[in-house]
Amino acid sequence: MRVLTQETFPNKLKLDAKDKQILAYLALDVRIPYTTLAKKVLLSPDAVRYRIDRLKQEQVLIGTRTLVSLGALGFSSYHLFLSLHPPNLKKEADYIRFFETDSRVNAALQYMGKWDFELAVVSKTPKDLDSFRVDLSQRCPTIQEERIILLLETLKSTALPERIFPDLRMNPASEKIKKKIKMSKLDEKDHHILSVLAEEADMKVEKIVEKTKLSRDIVSYRMKRLVESGVIVGFRPIINYTRLGFSIYAVLFKLQVRSVERERSLRTFLQESPAVLWAVRTLGEWDLLIYIIGKDTEDFYRTIVEIREGFADMIKNYEALIAYREYKYTYLPEIITQR
């Protein structure tokens, strides 16, 4: 998912029912063939291709990414929240260059408020994470405060929350949970395929063959194994939410009064909430991290109130973060494919 864009668009974009349907199916699997998609939306393949090209020209679709399970690759994901003092734009620029180039960082977001940055960092062991923190303290000496959470379990992850197109008269079937095959350690060929697909999830097989120098049969077989084993979780479009009139807000919750029944209710609520883009259980300073989509702060506030009212017995406190800028976001940081 790409979280933020800095562009502003003076004209309001109007999408018809067919455009919305196409986006909804692409959100489930951006590798869906034009012929299959055409049958689902009752258009010709050429019409589907034309509409997708137009969505790209209008900057609604701004790329594709392959969603990879870090856990399946033996890595854990940590999110670090950093507060800087004193503020210094020149130093911030140096920090950002470090975030963008470090192979262990897969996301770097900037906020307005108490926390200046959120970093997503991958590591195999807590010792590896501590090594990153040592490097961080040396490269970014004005960090005044730091909070760390470990991502435990994804509760919801979608590229197109229902809030964006509430009038969409369709319900694309969610992907069924399949029994995962056991897969031995990934070899160089697997890593090469993942690297090629990471930032271009809709790449044609012929192009993958050309880039990897592997046969078509080997590419097809290994991609299938990577999906069936759960290493590849999905193929997602990068949707420009700003272009559709929406903003992203991050919220951190500290929970109390835990019970299996209430935990299940919270999970169901988040999965069904049309405003939730991403929700994950965490360990550390906070117990829950949610990205919420809204047209404005009032829209965001209504979602927060709904969560707080419905789960007042569970929520101890929360922090809302106003997202400002995204500097880096990838599902496959370089350290994973480094040999």
mmCIF file of C-alpha atoms in Angstrom:
data_model
loop_
_atom_site.group_PDB
_atom_site.id
_atom_site.type_symbol
_atom_site.label_atom_id
_atom_site.label_comp_id
_atom_site.label_asym_id
_atom_site.label_seq_id
_atom_site.Cartn_x
_atom_site.Cartn_y
_atom_site.Cartn_z
ATOM 1 C CA MET A 1 0.000 0.000 0.000
ATOM 2 C CA ARG A 2 1.197 3.463 -0.709
ATOM 3 C CA VAL A 3 -0.026 5.555 2.173
ATOM 4 C CA LEU A 4 0.506 9.167 1.175
ATOM 5 C CA THR A 5 0.956 11.359 -1.841
ATOM 6 C CA GLN A 6 1.803 15.046 -1.869
ATOM 7 C CA GLU A 7 -0.103 16.013 -5.001
ATOM 8 C CA THR A 8 -3.120 18.279 -4.864
ATOM 9 C CA PHE A 9 -5.831 18.084 -7.488
ATOM 10 C CA PRO A 10 -8.066 21.099 -8.147
ATOM 11 C CA ASN A 11 -10.650 19.199 -10.180
ATOM 12 C CA LYS A 12 -12.829 16.530 -8.631
ATOM 13 C CA LEU A 13 -12.410 13.192 -10.348
ATOM 14 C CA LYS A 14 -15.587 11.430 -11.435
ATOM 15 C CA LEU A 15 -15.567 7.663 -11.886
ATOM 16 C CA ASP A 16 -18.507 5.709 -13.233
ATOM 17 C CA ALA A 17 -19.750 2.311 -12.021
ATOM 18 C CA LYS A 18 -17.504 0.395 -14.425
ATOM 19 C CA ASP A 19 -14.365 2.252 -13.284
ATOM 20 C CA LYS A 20 -15.242 1.472 -9.680
ATOM 21 C CA GLN A 21 -15.831 -2.198 -10.435
ATOM 22 C CA ILE A 22 -12.506 -2.451 -12.252
ATOM 23 C CA LEU A 23 -10.689 -0.869 -9.293
ATOM 24 C CA ALA A 24 -12.431 -3.239 -6.880
ATOM 25 C CA TYR A 25 -11.311 -6.335 -8.786
ATOM 26 C CA LEU A 26 -7.778 -4.992 -9.254
ATOM 27 C CA ALA A 27 -7.635 -4.382 -5.489
ATOM 28 C CA LEU A 28 -8.143 -8.112 -4.974
ATOM 29 C CA ASP A 29 -5.566 -9.190 -7.559
ATOM 30 C CA VAL A 30 -3.802 -6.780 -9.870
ATOM 31 C CA ARG A 31 -2.598 -9.709 -12.000
ATOM 32 C CA ILE A 32 -6.121 -10.594 -13.083
ATOM 33 C CA PRO A 33 -6.103 -11.066 -16.889
ATOM 34 C CA TYR A 34 -7.917 -8.461 -18.978
ATOM 35 C CA THR A 35 -10.112 -11.176 -20.462
ATOM 36 C CA THR A 36 -11.219 -12.398 -17.032
ATOM 37 C CA LEU A 37 -11.778 -8.874 -15.752
ATOM 38 C CA ALA A 38 -13.742 -8.004 -18.887
ATOM 39 C CA LYS A 39 -16.174 -10.864 -18.237
ATOM 40 C CA LYS A 40 -16.670 -9.790 -14.627
ATOM 41 C CA VAL A 41 -17.478 -6.153 -15.480
ATOM 42 C CA LEU A 42 -19.310 -6.938 -18.735
ATOM 43 C CA LEU A 43 -17.001 -5.000 -21.034
ATOM 44 C CA SER A 44 -14.674 -5.953 -23.852
ATOM 45 C CA PRO A 45 -10.972 -6.557 -23.044
ATOM 46 C CA ASP A 46 -10.078 -3.488 -25.114
ATOM 47 C CA ALA A 47 -12.537 -1.358 -23.109
ATOM 48 C CA VAL A 48 -11.050 -2.637 -19.849
ATOM 49 C CA ARG A 49 -7.519 -1.884 -21.063
ATOM 50 C CA TYR A 50 -8.581 1.627 -22.094
ATOM 51 C CA ARG A 51 -10.174 2.344 -18.715
ATOM 52 C CA ILE A 52 -7.158 1.067 -16.787
ATOM 53 C CA ASP A 53 -4.846 3.222 -18.916
ATOM 54 C CA ARG A 54 -7.092 6.209 -18.209
ATOM 55 C CA LEU A 55 -7.018 5.515 -14.455
ATOM 56 C CA LYS A 56 -3.215 5.567 -14.691
ATOM 57 C CA GLN A 57 -3.233 8.819 -16.665
ATOM 58 C CA GLU A 58 -5.561 10.352 -14.078
ATOM 59 C CA GLN A 59 -3.093 9.241 -11.362
ATOM 60 C CA VAL A 60 -5.608 7.021 -9.617
ATOM 61 C CA LEU A 61 -3.468 3.951 -10.245
ATOM 62 C CA ILE A 62 0.161 4.880 -9.604
ATOM 63 C CA GLY A 63 1.859 1.504 -9.516
ATOM 64 C CA THR A 64 1.664 -2.051 -8.219
ATOM 65 C CA ARG A 65 3.372 -3.992 -5.435
ATOM 66 C CA THR A 66 3.724 -7.634 -4.469
ATOM 67 C CA LEU A 67 2.636 -8.195 -0.875
ATOM 68 C CA VAL A 68 5.122 -10.523 0.831
ATOM 69 C CA SER A 69 4.838 -12.289 4.194
ATOM 70 C CA LEU A 70 7.893 -11.279 6.201
ATOM 71 C CA GLY A 71 7.188 -14.017 8.730
ATOM 72 C CA ALA A 72 7.261 -16.684 6.039
ATOM 73 C CA LEU A 73 10.740 -15.450 5.121
ATOM 74 C CA GLY A 74 11.986 -15.628 8.710
ATOM 75 C CA PHE A 75 11.800 -11.909 9.490
ATOM 76 C CA SER A 76 9.881 -9.895 12.080
ATOM 77 C CA SER A 77 8.485 -6.409 11.512
ATOM 78 C CA TYR A 78 8.972 -3.635 14.055
ATOM 79 C CA HIS A 79 7.592 -0.110 13.928
ATOM 80 C CA LEU A 80 9.612 2.652 15.568
ATOM 81 C CA PHE A 81 8.025 5.996 16.440
ATOM 82 C CA LEU A 82 10.552 8.812 16.761
ATOM 83 C CA SER A 83 10.296 12.259 18.299
ATOM 84 C CA LEU A 84 13.046 14.762 17.365
ATOM 85 C CA HIS A 85 14.295 17.719 19.359
ATOM 86 C CA PRO A 86 15.186 20.351 18.495
ATOM 87 C CA PRO A 87 13.578 20.447 15.024
ATOM 88 C CA ASN A 88 16.103 21.060 12.273
ATOM 89 C CA LEU A 89 15.175 20.845 8.588
ATOM 90 C CA LYS A 90 18.755 20.196 7.445
ATOM 91 C CA LYS A 91 19.187 17.336 9.894
ATOM 92 C CA GLU A 92 15.767 15.984 8.950
ATOM 93 C CA ALA A 93 16.883 15.829 5.324
ATOM 94 C CA ASP A 94 19.959 13.818 6.378
ATOM 95 C CA TYR A 95 17.764 11.471 8.429
ATOM 96 C CA ILE A 96 15.395 10.930 5.525
ATOM 97 C CA ARG A 97 18.275 9.957 3.246
ATOM 98 C CA PHE A 98 19.306 7.374 5.841
ATOM 99 C CA PHE A 99 15.748 6.005 6.070
ATOM 100 C CA GLU A 100 15.431 5.807 2.287
ATOM 101 C CA THR A 101 18.730 4.018 1.699
ATOM 102 C CA ASP A 102 18.958 1.644 4.663
ATOM 103 C CA SER A 103 18.160 -1.906 3.511
ATOM 104 C CA ARG A 104 16.426 -2.767 6.801
ATOM 105 C CA VAL A 105 13.791 -0.014 6.510
ATOM 106 C CA ASN A 106 10.739 -0.893 4.452
ATOM 107 C CA ALA A 107 8.639 2.182 5.313
ATOM 108 C CA ALA A 108 9.299 5.729 6.474
ATOM 109 C CA LEU A 109 6.388 8.085 7.198
ATOM 110 C CA GLN A 110 6.426 11.592 8.610
ATOM 111 C CA TYR A 111 3.753 12.912 10.989
ATOM 112 C CA MET A 112 2.673 16.176 12.533
ATOM 113 C CA GLY A 113 2.392 16.084 16.323
ATOM 114 C CA LYS A 114 4.278 14.343 19.105
ATOM 115 C CA TRP A 115 5.837 11.733 16.837
ATOM 116 C CA ASP A 116 7.828 13.014 13.884
ATOM 117 C CA PHE A 117 8.523 9.729 12.098
ATOM 118 C CA GLU A 118 7.281 6.170 11.910
ATOM 119 C CA LEU A 119 9.786 3.614 10.611
ATOM 120 C CA ALA A 120 8.957 0.037 9.679
ATOM 121 C CA VAL A 121 12.079 -2.065 10.203
ATOM 122 C CA VAL A 122 12.597 -5.758 9.479
ATOM 123 C CA SER A 123 15.006 -7.985 11.375
ATOM 124 C CA LYS A 124 15.572 -11.665 12.017
ATOM 125 C CA THR A 125 16.360 -11.312 15.720
ATOM 126 C CA PRO A 126 15.943 -8.714 18.479
ATOM 127 C CA LYS A 127 19.735 -8.380 18.397
ATOM 128 C CA ASP A 128 19.528 -7.334 14.736
ATOM 129 C CA LEU A 129 16.922 -4.726 15.664
ATOM 130 C CA ASP A 130 19.163 -3.401 18.424
ATOM 131 C CA SER A 131 22.002 -3.123 15.903
ATOM 132 C CA PHE A 132 19.746 -0.971 13.736
ATOM 133 C CA ARG A 133 18.875 1.196 16.751
ATOM 134 C CA VAL A 134 22.595 1.750 17.408
ATOM 135 C CA ASP A 135 23.059 2.882 13.814
ATOM 136 C CA LEU A 136 19.949 5.031 14.115
ATOM 137 C CA SER A 137 21.210 6.797 17.242
ATOM 138 C CA GLN A 138 24.508 7.584 15.536
ATOM 139 C CA ARG A 139 22.959 8.808 12.286
ATOM 140 C CA CYS A 140 20.092 10.664 13.958
ATOM 141 C CA PRO A 141 21.465 12.209 17.186
ATOM 142 C CA THR A 142 18.510 14.567 17.803
ATOM 143 C CA ILE A 143 16.052 11.728 18.502
ATOM 144 C CA GLN A 144 14.620 12.678 21.879
ATOM 145 C CA GLU A 145 12.123 9.872 22.380
ATOM 146 C CA GLU A 146 11.526 6.463 20.814
ATOM 147 C CA ARG A 147 8.765 3.859 21.054
ATOM 148 C CA ILE A 148 8.939 0.363 19.545
ATOM 149 C CA ILE A 149 6.161 -2.083 18.712
ATOM 150 C CA LEU A 150 6.395 -5.567 17.237
ATOM 151 C CA LEU A 151 3.789 -6.484 14.642
ATOM 152 C CA LEU A 152 2.090 -9.701 15.715
ATOM 153 C CA GLU A 153 -0.905 -10.333 13.472
ATOM 154 C CA THR A 154 -2.614 -8.563 10.602
ATOM 155 C CA LEU A 155 -6.347 -8.217 11.286
ATOM 156 C CA LYS A 156 -7.241 -6.417 8.067
ATOM 157 C CA SER A 157 -5.379 -5.351 4.952
ATOM 158 C CA THR A 158 -7.145 -3.995 1.900
ATOM 159 C CA ALA A 159 -6.200 -1.766 -1.006
ATOM 160 C CA LEU A 160 -9.717 -0.381 -1.413
ATOM 161 C CA PRO A 161 -11.752 0.179 1.773
ATOM 162 C CA GLU A 162 -15.519 0.186 1.279
ATOM 163 C CA ARG A 163 -15.731 3.826 2.430
ATOM 164 C CA ILE A 164 -14.232 4.975 -0.892
ATOM 165 C CA PHE A 165 -17.058 3.630 -3.063
ATOM 166 C CA PRO A 166 -20.016 3.100 -0.698
ATOM 167 C CA ASP A 167 -22.431 2.969 -3.628
ATOM 168 C CA LEU A 168 -20.604 0.180 -5.405
ATOM 169 C CA ARG A 169 -23.199 -2.431 -6.301
ATOM 170 C CA MET A 170 -20.971 -5.461 -6.208
ATOM 171 C CA ASN A 171 -19.205 -7.651 -3.728
ATOM 172 C CA PRO A 172 -16.050 -9.222 -5.158
ATOM 173 C CA ALA A 173 -15.484 -12.483 -3.330
ATOM 174 C CA SER A 174 -12.678 -12.325 -0.816
ATOM 175 C CA GLU A 175 -9.836 -14.722 -1.396
ATOM 176 C CA LYS A 176 -10.491 -18.013 0.328
ATOM 177 C CA ILE A 177 -7.980 -19.143 2.902
ATOM 178 C CA LYS A 178 -6.104 -22.008 1.310
ATOM 179 C CA LYS A 179 -4.103 -24.682 2.991
ATOM 180 C CA LYS A 180 -0.501 -23.586 2.679
ATOM 181 C CA ILE A 181 2.061 -26.029 1.378
ATOM 182 C CA LYS A 182 5.318 -26.410 3.232
ATOM 183 C CA MET A 183 8.160 -24.795 1.366
ATOM 184 C CA SER A 184 11.862 -25.325 1.869
ATOM 185 C CA LYS A 185 14.226 -22.393 2.213
ATOM 186 C CA LEU A 186 14.049 -19.986 -0.699
ATOM 187 C CA ASP A 187 16.931 -20.213 -3.125
ATOM 188 C CA GLU A 188 18.519 -17.633 -5.409
ATOM 189 C CA LYS A 189 15.917 -18.161 -8.145
ATOM 190 C CA ASP A 190 13.044 -17.544 -5.735
ATOM 191 C CA HIS A 191 14.693 -14.390 -4.431
ATOM 192 C CA HIS A 192 15.312 -13.190 -7.973
ATOM 193 C CA ILE A 193 11.632 -13.613 -8.885
ATOM 194 C CA LEU A 194 10.539 -11.825 -5.712
ATOM 195 C CA SER A 195 12.937 -8.939 -6.386
ATOM 196 C CA VAL A 196 11.632 -8.521 -9.927
ATOM 197 C CA LEU A 197 7.974 -8.614 -8.848
ATOM 198 C CA ALA A 198 8.340 -6.515 -5.693
ATOM 199 C CA GLU A 199 7.696 -3.107 -7.258
ATOM 200 C CA GLU A 200 5.827 -4.284 -10.374
ATOM 201 C CA ALA A 201 3.278 -6.873 -9.309
ATOM 202 C CA ASP A 202 1.456 -6.894 -12.658
ATOM 203 C CA MET A 203 4.573 -7.654 -14.675
ATOM 204 C CA LYS A 204 3.872 -10.044 -17.551
ATOM 205 C CA VAL A 205 5.392 -13.522 -17.306
ATOM 206 C CA GLU A 206 7.351 -12.905 -20.503
ATOM 207 C CA LYS A 207 9.061 -9.901 -18.924
ATOM 208 C CA ILE A 208 9.808 -11.851 -15.717
ATOM 209 C CA VAL A 209 11.425 -14.537 -17.884
ATOM 210 C CA GLU A 210 13.507 -11.889 -19.636
ATOM 211 C CA LYS A 211 14.674 -10.280 -16.386
ATOM 212 C CA THR A 212 15.405 -13.483 -14.468
ATOM 213 C CA LYS A 213 16.845 -15.486 -17.396
ATOM 214 C CA LEU A 214 14.708 -18.419 -16.244
ATOM 215 C CA SER A 215 12.393 -20.507 -18.415
ATOM 216 C CA ARG A 216 8.677 -19.721 -18.545
ATOM 217 C CA ASP A 217 7.834 -23.067 -16.904
ATOM 218 C CA ILE A 218 10.240 -22.440 -14.011
ATOM 219 C CA VAL A 219 8.888 -18.901 -13.458
ATOM 220 C CA SER A 220 5.264 -20.075 -13.518
ATOM 221 C CA TYR A 221 5.967 -23.033 -11.217
ATOM 222 C CA ARG A 222 7.937 -21.035 -8.677
ATOM 223 C CA MET A 223 5.429 -18.166 -8.611
ATOM 224 C CA LYS A 224 2.674 -20.682 -7.939
ATOM 225 C CA ARG A 225 4.699 -22.227 -5.082
ATOM 226 C CA LEU A 226 5.453 -18.798 -3.590
ATOM 227 C CA VAL A 227 1.731 -17.997 -3.546
ATOM 228 C CA GLU A 228 0.555 -21.396 -2.268
ATOM 229 C CA SER A 229 3.164 -21.392 0.511
ATOM 230 C CA GLY A 230 2.054 -17.959 1.715
ATOM 231 C CA VAL A 231 5.344 -16.216 0.895
ATOM 232 C CA ILE A 232 3.466 -14.060 -1.608
ATOM 233 C CA VAL A 233 0.274 -12.868 0.064
ATOM 234 C CA GLY A 234 -1.128 -10.959 -2.886
ATOM 235 C CA PHE A 235 -0.604 -8.635 -5.819
ATOM 236 C CA ARG A 236 -1.855 -5.134 -5.012
ATOM 237 C CA PRO A 237 -2.388 -1.912 -6.932
ATOM 238 C CA ILE A 238 -1.050 1.333 -5.492
ATOM 239 C CA ILE A 239 -4.146 3.516 -5.337
ATOM 240 C CA ASN A 240 -3.769 7.268 -4.994
ATOM 241 C CA TYR A 241 -6.297 7.903 -2.215
ATOM 242 C CA THR A 242 -5.686 11.653 -2.409
ATOM 243 C CA ARG A 243 -6.884 11.600 -6.014
ATOM 244 C CA LEU A 244 -10.128 10.037 -4.814
ATOM 245 C CA GLY A 245 -10.580 12.705 -2.134
ATOM 246 C CA PHE A 246 -9.388 10.763 0.926
ATOM 247 C CA SER A 247 -6.642 11.066 3.530
ATOM 248 C CA ILE A 248 -4.989 8.478 5.780
ATOM 249 C CA TYR A 249 -4.838 8.706 9.572
ATOM 250 C CA ALA A 250 -2.855 6.420 11.869
ATOM 251 C CA VAL A 251 -4.180 5.494 15.336
ATOM 252 C CA LEU A 252 -2.411 3.639 18.138
ATOM 253 C CA PHE A 253 -4.523 1.974 20.848
ATOM 254 C CA LYS A 254 -3.594 0.714 24.310
ATOM 255 C CA LEU A 255 -6.043 -1.997 25.415
ATOM 256 C CA GLN A 256 -7.238 -3.351 28.746
ATOM 257 C CA VAL A 257 -9.827 -5.876 30.034
ATOM 258 C CA ARG A 258 -8.810 -8.537 27.528
ATOM 259 C CA SER A 259 -11.023 -11.544 26.847
ATOM 260 C CA VAL A 260 -11.303 -13.975 23.956
ATOM 261 C CA GLU A 261 -14.887 -12.932 23.249
ATOM 262 C CA ARG A 262 -14.181 -9.190 23.218
ATOM 263 C CA GLU A 263 -11.015 -9.682 21.179
ATOM 264 C CA ARG A 264 -13.089 -11.580 18.624
ATOM 265 C CA SER A 265 -15.681 -8.790 18.550
ATOM 266 C CA LEU A 266 -12.984 -6.169 17.977
ATOM 267 C CA ARG A 267 -11.442 -8.226 15.189
ATOM 268 C CA THR A 268 -14.821 -8.590 13.471
ATOM 269 C CA PHE A 269 -15.556 -4.880 13.812
ATOM 270 C CA LEU A 270 -12.240 -3.866 12.255
ATOM 271 C CA GLN A 271 -12.593 -6.380 9.423
ATOM 272 C CA GLU A 272 -16.079 -5.102 8.610
ATOM 273 C CA SER A 273 -15.408 -1.391 9.113
ATOM 274 C CA PRO A 274 -15.554 0.403 5.746
ATOM 275 C CA ALA A 275 -13.064 3.022 6.970
ATOM 276 C CA VAL A 276 -10.246 0.685 8.058
ATOM 277 C CA LEU A 277 -7.465 0.309 5.514
ATOM 278 C CA TRP A 278 -5.055 -1.693 7.666
ATOM 279 C CA ALA A 279 -5.215 -3.032 11.220
ATOM 280 C CA VAL A 280 -2.581 -5.046 13.053
ATOM 281 C CA ARG A 281 -2.126 -6.426 16.564
ATOM 282 C CA THR A 282 1.104 -5.297 18.168
ATOM 283 C CA LEU A 283 3.297 -5.922 21.189
ATOM 284 C CA GLY A 284 4.939 -3.093 23.084
ATOM 285 C CA GLU A 285 3.841 0.432 24.008
ATOM 286 C CA TRP A 286 0.550 -0.069 22.144
ATOM 287 C CA ASP A 287 -1.570 -3.115 21.358
ATOM 288 C CA LEU A 288 -3.189 -2.060 18.109
ATOM 289 C CA LEU A 289 -2.146 0.001 15.080
ATOM 290 C CA ILE A 290 -4.818 1.069 12.595
ATOM 291 C CA TYR A 291 -4.725 3.109 9.400
ATOM 292 C CA ILE A 292 -8.084 4.792 8.840
ATOM 293 C CA ILE A 293 -9.267 6.423 5.642
ATOM 294 C CA GLY A 294 -11.484 9.504 5.680
ATOM 295 C CA LYS A 295 -12.574 12.459 3.572
ATOM 296 C CA ASP A 296 -11.624 14.935 6.312
ATOM 297 C CA THR A 297 -10.930 15.180 10.037
ATOM 298 C CA GLU A 298 -14.654 15.107 10.837
ATOM 299 C CA ASP A 299 -15.032 11.851 8.930
ATOM 300 C CA PHE A 300 -12.022 10.452 10.777
ATOM 301 C CA TYR A 301 -13.415 11.633 14.118
ATOM 302 C CA ARG A 302 -16.681 9.772 13.534
ATOM 303 C CA THR A 303 -14.777 6.533 12.991
ATOM 304 C CA ILE A 304 -12.740 7.044 16.168
ATOM 305 C CA VAL A 305 -15.894 7.743 18.189
ATOM 306 C CA GLU A 306 -17.497 4.589 16.808
ATOM 307 C CA ILE A 307 -14.520 2.501 17.910
ATOM 308 C CA ARG A 308 -14.307 4.134 21.343
ATOM 309 C CA GLU A 309 -18.035 3.794 22.016
ATOM 310 C CA GLY A 310 -18.229 0.201 20.841
ATOM 311 C CA PHE A 311 -15.169 -0.902 22.825
ATOM 312 C CA ALA A 312 -15.051 1.507 25.768
ATOM 313 C CA ASP A 313 -14.368 -1.388 28.137
ATOM 314 C CA MET A 314 -11.301 -2.437 26.150
ATOM 315 C CA ILE A 315 -9.647 0.838 25.209
ATOM 316 C CA LYS A 316 -7.403 2.340 27.863
ATOM 317 C CA ASN A 317 -6.059 5.211 25.733
ATOM 318 C CA TYR A 318 -5.113 6.060 22.180
ATOM 319 C CA GLU A 319 -2.977 8.377 20.080
ATOM 320 C CA ALA A 320 -4.022 9.764 16.692
ATOM 321 C CA LEU A 321 -1.296 10.677 14.225
ATOM 322 C CA ILE A 322 -1.780 13.122 11.359
ATOM 323 C CA ALA A 323 0.153 11.772 8.390
ATOM 324 C CA TYR A 324 2.199 14.355 6.511
ATOM 325 C CA ARG A 325 4.515 12.685 4.019
ATOM 326 C CA GLU A 326 5.670 9.257 2.842
ATOM 327 C CA TYR A 327 9.328 8.758 1.968
ATOM 328 C CA LYS A 328 9.505 5.016 1.542
ATOM 329 C CA TYR A 329 7.079 2.092 1.371
ATOM 330 C CA THR A 330 7.937 -1.368 0.098
ATOM 331 C CA TYR A 331 6.803 -4.859 1.043
ATOM 332 C CA LEU A 332 10.211 -6.328 0.221
ATOM 333 C CA PRO A 333 13.120 -4.390 1.770
ATOM 334 C CA GLU A 334 16.505 -5.050 0.220
ATOM 335 C CA ILE A 335 17.885 -6.943 3.221
ATOM 336 C CA ILE A 336 15.541 -9.854 2.498
ATOM 337 C CA THR A 337 16.962 -10.547 -0.959
ATOM 338 C CA GLN A 338 20.580 -9.713 -0.151
ATOM 339 C CA ARG A 339 22.790 -12.768 -0.504
#
